[in-house]
Short mmCIF file of C-alpha atoms and ligand atoms in Angstrom, two decimals:
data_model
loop_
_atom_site.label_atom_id
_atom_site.label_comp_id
_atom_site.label_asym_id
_atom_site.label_seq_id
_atom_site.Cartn_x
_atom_site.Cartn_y
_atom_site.Cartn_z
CA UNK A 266 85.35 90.04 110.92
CA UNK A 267 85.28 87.27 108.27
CA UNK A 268 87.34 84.31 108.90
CA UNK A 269 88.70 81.82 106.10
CA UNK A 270 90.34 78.98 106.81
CA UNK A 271 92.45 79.61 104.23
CA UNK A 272 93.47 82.71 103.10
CA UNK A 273 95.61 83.29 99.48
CA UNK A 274 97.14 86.10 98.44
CA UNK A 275 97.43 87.02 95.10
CA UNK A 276 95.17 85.56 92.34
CA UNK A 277 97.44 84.77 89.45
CA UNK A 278 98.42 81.33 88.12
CA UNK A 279 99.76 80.13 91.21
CA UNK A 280 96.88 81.59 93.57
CA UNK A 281 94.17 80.09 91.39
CA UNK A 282 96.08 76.74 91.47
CA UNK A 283 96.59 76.46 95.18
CA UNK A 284 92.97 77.52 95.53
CA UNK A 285 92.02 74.94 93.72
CA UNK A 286 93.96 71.95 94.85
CA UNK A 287 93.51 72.88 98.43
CA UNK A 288 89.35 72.97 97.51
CA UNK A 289 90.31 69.08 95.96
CA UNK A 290 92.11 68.34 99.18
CA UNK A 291 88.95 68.96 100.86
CA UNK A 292 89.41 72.73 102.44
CA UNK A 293 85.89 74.27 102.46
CA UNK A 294 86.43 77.48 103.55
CA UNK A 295 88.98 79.79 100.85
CA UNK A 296 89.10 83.35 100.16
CA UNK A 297 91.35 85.03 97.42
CA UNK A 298 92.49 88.19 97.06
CA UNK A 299 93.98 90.14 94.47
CA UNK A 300 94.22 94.00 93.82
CA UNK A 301 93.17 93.91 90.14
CA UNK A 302 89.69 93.58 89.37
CA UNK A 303 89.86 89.77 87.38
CA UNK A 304 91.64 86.40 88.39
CA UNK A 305 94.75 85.82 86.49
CA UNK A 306 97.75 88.23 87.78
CA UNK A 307 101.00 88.78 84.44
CA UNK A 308 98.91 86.28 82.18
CA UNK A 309 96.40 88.99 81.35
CA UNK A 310 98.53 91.39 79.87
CA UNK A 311 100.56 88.36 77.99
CA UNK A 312 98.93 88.74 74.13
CA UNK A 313 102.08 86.35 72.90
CA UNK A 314 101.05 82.48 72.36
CA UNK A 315 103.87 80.86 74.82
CA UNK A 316 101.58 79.39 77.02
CA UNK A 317 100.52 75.72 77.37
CA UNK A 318 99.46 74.25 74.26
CA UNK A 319 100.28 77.86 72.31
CA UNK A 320 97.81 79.32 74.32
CA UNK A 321 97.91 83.56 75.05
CA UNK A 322 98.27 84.36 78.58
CA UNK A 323 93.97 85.57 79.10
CA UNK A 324 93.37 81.91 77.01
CA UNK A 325 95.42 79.88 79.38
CA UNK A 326 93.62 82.29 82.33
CA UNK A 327 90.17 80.73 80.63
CA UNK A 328 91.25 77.28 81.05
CA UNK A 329 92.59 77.34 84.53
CA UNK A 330 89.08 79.39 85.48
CA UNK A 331 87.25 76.67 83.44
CA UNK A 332 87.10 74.27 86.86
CA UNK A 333 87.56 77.04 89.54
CA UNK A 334 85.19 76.14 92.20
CA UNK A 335 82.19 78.42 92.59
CA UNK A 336 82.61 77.87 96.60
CA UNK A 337 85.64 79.51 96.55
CA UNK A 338 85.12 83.67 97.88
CA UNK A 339 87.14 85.85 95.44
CA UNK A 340 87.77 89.76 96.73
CA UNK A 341 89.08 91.39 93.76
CA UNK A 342 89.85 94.67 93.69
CA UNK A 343 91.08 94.51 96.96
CA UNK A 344 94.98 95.49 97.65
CA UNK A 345 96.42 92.98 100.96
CA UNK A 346 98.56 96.08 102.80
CA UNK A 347 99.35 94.16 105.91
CA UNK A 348 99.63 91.20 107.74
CA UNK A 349 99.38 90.24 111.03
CA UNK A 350 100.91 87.90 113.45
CA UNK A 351 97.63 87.53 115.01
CA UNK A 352 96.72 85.99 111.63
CA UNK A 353 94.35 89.16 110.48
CA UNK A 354 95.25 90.41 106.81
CA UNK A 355 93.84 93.98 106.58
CA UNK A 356 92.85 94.93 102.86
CA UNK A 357 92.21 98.46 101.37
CA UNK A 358 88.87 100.13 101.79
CA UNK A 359 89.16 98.95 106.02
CA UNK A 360 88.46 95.73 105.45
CA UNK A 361 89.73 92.96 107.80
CA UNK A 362 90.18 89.15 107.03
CA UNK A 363 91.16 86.56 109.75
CA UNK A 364 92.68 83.05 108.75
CA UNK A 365 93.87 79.76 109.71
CA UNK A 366 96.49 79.49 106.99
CA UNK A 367 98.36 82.02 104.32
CA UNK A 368 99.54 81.09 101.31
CA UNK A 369 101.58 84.14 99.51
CA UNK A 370 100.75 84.11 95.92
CA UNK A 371 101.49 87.79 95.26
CA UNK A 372 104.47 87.18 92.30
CA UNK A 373 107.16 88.97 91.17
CA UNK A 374 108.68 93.02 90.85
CA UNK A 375 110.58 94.17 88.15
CA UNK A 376 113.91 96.05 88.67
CA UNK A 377 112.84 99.49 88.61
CA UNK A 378 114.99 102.20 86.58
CA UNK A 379 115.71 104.01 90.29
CA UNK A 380 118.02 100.71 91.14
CA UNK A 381 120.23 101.12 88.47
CA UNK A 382 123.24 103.01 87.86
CA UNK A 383 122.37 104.99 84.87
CA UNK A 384 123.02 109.01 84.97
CA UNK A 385 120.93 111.78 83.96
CA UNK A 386 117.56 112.92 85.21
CA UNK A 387 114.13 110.92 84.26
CA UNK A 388 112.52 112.03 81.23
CA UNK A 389 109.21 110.94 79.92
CA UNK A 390 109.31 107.36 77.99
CA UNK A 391 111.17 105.24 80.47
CA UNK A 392 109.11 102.21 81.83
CA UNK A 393 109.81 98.80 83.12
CA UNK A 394 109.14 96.30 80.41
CA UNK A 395 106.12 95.06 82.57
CA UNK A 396 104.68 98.10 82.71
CA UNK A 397 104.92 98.92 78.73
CA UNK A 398 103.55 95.45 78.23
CA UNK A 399 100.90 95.92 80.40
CA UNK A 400 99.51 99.53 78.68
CA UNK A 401 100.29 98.37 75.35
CA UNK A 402 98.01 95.28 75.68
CA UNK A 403 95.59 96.03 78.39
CA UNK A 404 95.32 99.80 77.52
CA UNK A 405 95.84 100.26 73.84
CA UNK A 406 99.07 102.53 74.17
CA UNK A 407 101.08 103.06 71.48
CA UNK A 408 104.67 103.14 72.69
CA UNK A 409 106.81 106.04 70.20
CA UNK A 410 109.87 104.50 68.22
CA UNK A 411 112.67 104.02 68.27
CA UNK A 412 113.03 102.09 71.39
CA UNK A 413 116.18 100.61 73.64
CA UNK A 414 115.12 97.70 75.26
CA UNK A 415 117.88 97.05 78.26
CA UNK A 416 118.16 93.35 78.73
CA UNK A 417 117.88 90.34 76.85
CA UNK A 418 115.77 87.97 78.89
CA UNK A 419 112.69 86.53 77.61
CA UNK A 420 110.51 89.66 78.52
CA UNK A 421 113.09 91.41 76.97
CA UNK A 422 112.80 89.47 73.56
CA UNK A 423 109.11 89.17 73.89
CA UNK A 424 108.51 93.34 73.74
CA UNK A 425 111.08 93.74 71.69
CA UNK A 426 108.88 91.64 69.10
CA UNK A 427 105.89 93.20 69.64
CA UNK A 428 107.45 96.44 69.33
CA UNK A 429 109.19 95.43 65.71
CA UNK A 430 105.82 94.15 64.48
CA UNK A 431 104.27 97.65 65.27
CA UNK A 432 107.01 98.95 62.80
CA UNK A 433 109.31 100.77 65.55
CA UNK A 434 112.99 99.93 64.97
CA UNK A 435 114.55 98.15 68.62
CA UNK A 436 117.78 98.03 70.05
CA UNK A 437 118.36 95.32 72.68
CA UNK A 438 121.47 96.15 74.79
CA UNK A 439 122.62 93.16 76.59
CA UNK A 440 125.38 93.20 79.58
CA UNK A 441 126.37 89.69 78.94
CA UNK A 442 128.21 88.46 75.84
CA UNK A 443 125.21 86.60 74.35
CA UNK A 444 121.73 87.54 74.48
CA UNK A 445 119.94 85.40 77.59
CA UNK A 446 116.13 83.79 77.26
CA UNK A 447 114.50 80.87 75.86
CA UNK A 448 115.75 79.24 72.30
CA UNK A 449 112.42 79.96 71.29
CA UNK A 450 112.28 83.13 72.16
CA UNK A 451 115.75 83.83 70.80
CA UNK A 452 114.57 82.99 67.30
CA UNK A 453 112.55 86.49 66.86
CA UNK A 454 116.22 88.29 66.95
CA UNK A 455 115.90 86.89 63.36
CA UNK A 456 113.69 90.36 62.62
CA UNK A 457 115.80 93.04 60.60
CA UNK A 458 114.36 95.76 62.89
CA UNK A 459 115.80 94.01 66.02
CA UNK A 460 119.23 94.98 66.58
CA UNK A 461 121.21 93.10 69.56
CA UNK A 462 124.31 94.98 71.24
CA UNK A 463 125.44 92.85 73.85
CA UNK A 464 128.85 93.33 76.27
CA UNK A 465 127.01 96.52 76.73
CA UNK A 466 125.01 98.62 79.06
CA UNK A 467 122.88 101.99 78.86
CA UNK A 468 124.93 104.52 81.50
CA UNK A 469 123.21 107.73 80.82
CA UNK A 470 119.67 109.19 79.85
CA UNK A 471 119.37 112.36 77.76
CA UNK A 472 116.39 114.54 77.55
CA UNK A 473 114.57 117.21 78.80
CA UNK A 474 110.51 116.55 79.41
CA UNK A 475 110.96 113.66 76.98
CA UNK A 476 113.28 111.02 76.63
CA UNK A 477 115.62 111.43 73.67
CA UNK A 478 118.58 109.48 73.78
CA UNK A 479 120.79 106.65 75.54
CA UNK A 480 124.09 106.68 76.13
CA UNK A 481 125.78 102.88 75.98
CA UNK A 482 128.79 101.86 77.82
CA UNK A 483 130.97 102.21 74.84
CA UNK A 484 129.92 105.96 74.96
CA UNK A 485 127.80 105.86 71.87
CA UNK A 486 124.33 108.11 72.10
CA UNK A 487 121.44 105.88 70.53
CA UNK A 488 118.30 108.30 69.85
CA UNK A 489 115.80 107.24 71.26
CA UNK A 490 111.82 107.81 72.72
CA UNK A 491 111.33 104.80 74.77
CA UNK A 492 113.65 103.01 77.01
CA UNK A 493 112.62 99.78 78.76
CA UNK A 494 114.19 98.45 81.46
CA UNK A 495 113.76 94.56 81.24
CA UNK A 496 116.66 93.50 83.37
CA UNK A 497 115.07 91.04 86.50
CA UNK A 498 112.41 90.14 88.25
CA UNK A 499 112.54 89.68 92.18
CA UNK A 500 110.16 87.59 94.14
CA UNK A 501 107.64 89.86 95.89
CA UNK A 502 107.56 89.28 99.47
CA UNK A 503 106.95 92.28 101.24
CA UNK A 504 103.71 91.25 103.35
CA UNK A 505 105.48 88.61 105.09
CA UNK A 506 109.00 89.73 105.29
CA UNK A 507 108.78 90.67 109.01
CA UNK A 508 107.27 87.31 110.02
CA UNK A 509 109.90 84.94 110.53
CA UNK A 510 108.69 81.51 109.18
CA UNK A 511 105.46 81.12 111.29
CA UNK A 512 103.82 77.19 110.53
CA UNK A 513 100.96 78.89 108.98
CA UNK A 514 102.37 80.77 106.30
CA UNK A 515 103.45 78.90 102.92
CA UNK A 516 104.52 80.79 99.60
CA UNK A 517 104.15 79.46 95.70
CA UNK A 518 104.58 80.69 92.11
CA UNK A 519 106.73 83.96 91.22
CA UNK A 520 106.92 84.82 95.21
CA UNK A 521 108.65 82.12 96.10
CA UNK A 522 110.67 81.66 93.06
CA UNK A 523 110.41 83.30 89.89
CA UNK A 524 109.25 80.63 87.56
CA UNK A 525 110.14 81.10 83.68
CA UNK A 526 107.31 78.96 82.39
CA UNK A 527 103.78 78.89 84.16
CA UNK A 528 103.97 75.30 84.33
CA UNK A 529 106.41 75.44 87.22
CA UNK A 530 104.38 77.92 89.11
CA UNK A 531 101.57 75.89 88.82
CA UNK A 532 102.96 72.74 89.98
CA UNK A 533 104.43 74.54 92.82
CA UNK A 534 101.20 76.04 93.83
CA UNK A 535 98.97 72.65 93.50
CA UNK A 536 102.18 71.14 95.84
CA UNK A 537 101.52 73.67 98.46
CA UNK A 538 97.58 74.27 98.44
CA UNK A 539 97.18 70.51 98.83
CA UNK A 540 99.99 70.82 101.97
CA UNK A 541 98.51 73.33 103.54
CA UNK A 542 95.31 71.76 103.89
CA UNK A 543 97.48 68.57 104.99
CA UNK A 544 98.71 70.25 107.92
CA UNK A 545 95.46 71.86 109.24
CA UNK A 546 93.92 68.59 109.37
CA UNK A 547 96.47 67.14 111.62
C1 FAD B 196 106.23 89.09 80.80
C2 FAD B 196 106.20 87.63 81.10
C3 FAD B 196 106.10 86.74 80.05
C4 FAD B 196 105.99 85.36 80.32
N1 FAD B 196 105.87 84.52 79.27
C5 FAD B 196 105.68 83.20 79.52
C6 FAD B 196 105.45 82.28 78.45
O1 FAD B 196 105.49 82.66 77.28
N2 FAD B 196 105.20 80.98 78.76
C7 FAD B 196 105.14 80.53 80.06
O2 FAD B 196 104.86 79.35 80.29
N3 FAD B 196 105.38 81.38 81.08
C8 FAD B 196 105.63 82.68 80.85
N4 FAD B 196 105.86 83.55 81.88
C9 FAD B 196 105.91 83.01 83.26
C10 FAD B 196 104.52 82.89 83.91
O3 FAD B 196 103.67 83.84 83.38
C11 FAD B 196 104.65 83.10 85.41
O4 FAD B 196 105.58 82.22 85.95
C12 FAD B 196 103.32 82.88 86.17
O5 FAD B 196 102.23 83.44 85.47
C13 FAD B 196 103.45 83.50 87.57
O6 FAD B 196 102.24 83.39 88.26
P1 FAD B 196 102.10 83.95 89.76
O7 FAD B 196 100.72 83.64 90.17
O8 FAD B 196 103.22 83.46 90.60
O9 FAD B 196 102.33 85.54 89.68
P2 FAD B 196 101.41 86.70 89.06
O10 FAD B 196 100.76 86.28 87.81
O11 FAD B 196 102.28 87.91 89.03
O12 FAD B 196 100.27 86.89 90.15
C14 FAD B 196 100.45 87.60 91.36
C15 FAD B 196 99.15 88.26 91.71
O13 FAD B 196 99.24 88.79 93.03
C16 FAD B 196 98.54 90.01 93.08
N5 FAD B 196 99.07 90.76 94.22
C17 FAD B 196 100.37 91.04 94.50
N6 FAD B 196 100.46 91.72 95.66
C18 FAD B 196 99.19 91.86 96.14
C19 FAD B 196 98.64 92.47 97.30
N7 FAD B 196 99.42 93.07 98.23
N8 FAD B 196 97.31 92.46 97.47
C20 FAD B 196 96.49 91.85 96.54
N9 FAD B 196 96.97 91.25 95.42
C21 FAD B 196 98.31 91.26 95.23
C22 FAD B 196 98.83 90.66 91.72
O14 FAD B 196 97.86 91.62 91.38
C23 FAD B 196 98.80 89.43 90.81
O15 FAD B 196 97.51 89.24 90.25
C24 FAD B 196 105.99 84.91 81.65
C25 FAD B 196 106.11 85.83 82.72
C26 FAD B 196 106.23 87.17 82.44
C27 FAD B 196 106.37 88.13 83.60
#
């Protein structure tokens, strides 16, 4: 079986990060792992230019690549399903990994549809907001108008742009009394095509194969084709949720706490990569 002194799951910001600074910290043997075929986890499907210095999400992936040491063992395409007490992770395809230390990098899930409260059966042309972002800029898919966006958050805000600048008319329906999210990200409400209902939420889904209305809280029916559901993100910590809090398991970026800006994942995830490799050398 191969063994890595250090093992991280999850290759987005934070993985990459604590893979790195635990390489600085001296650490010479690192594998990680991540069920997509490239490095870089959410960033890759972010085309908007929030990140660093105005950066997209796959630019800001180039940088943090730029000094990723070659030493490091990536296994991409590789899904972690479980793991072990007896410090084994066991990946798809029947491979096996051993490991001195863990470091959960795996991120965040979106609030699926199925956890809300909203009647009616599921029609074609409801996704999470992840998911629409993620075939719209990764797979080219062209989303069909017009489109209820429910909640206001910056993922919220974000599609609700993108979808406004591909001409398809957007209602954001917001549970709070003001819409939530960054300042900046507030600012593209400003678009005529962007309508904001807030104090409201969807209760009820209409339509047959396909998705063709919403009903609000108020009781009004919005037509609609699309309906994303862009409500929360919880951190995902399935693999280790039966462990306890063994010494040789840390956690970093959107799995330990779901980090707004990728600055704070990132500083998280250098803090814990260099501690990790701390501790083993004691
Ligand atoms: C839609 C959206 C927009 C954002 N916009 C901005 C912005 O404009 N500016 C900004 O600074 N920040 C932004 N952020 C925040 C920032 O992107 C995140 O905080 C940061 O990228 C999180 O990194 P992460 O490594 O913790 O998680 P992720 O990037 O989600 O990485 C987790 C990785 O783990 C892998 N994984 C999970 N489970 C397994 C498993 N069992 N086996 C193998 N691999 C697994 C996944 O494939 C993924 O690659 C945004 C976040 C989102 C979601």
């Amino acid at each position: 079986m191969e063994h890595y002194d250090l093992l991280i799951v999850g290759g987005g910001a934070a993985g990459i990060s604590a893979a790195k600074a635990a390489r600085r910290a001296g650490c010479a043997s690192i594998a990680v792992v991540d069920r997509k075929p490239a490095l870089g986890g959410v960033l890759l499907q972010c085309a908007h230019r929030g990140f660093g210095d105005g950066c997209t999400g796959p630019e800001f992936v180039r940088q943090l690549l730029e000094d990723f040491p070659p030493e490091i063992r990536v296994i991409s395409g590789r899904t972690v399903l479980k793991i072990e007490e007896s410090k084994v992770a066991r990946l798809s395809g029947g491979r096996s990994v051993s490991f001195d230390r863990l470091i959960l990098a795996a991120g965040c899930r979106e609030v699926p549809m199925g956890a809300l409260p909203i009647a009616g059966t599921r029609p074609t042309g409801i996704y999470t907001a992840g998911q629409m972002q993620e075939m719209m800029n990764l797979h080219g898919y062209a989303p069909e108008g017009p489109a209820v966006i429910l909640g206001s958050g910056d993922l919220g805000l974000i599609l609700a742009d993108q979808l406004a600048q591909a001409g398809i008319p957007v209602t954001l329906v917001e549970k709070k009394s003001s819409c939530g999210g960054l300042a900046r990200n507030r600012r593209l409400l400003d678009r005529d095509s962007i309508r904001l209902v807030c104090s409201q939420t969807v209760t009820e889904v209409a339509g047959e194969k396909w998705l063709t209305a919403c009903r609000l809280s108020s009781g009004e029916w919005l037509p609609c084709k699309t309906l994303l559901i862009a409500v929360g993100l919880r951190p995902e910590r399935t693999l280790t949720a039966n462990l306890g809090n063994p010494e040789w398991l840390r956690l970093c970026g959107n799995c330990s706490t779901v980090h707004p800006m990728v600055e704070g994942a990132i500083t998280e995830a250098i803090q814990t990569g260099t501690a990790v490799w701390e501790t083993m050398r004691k």
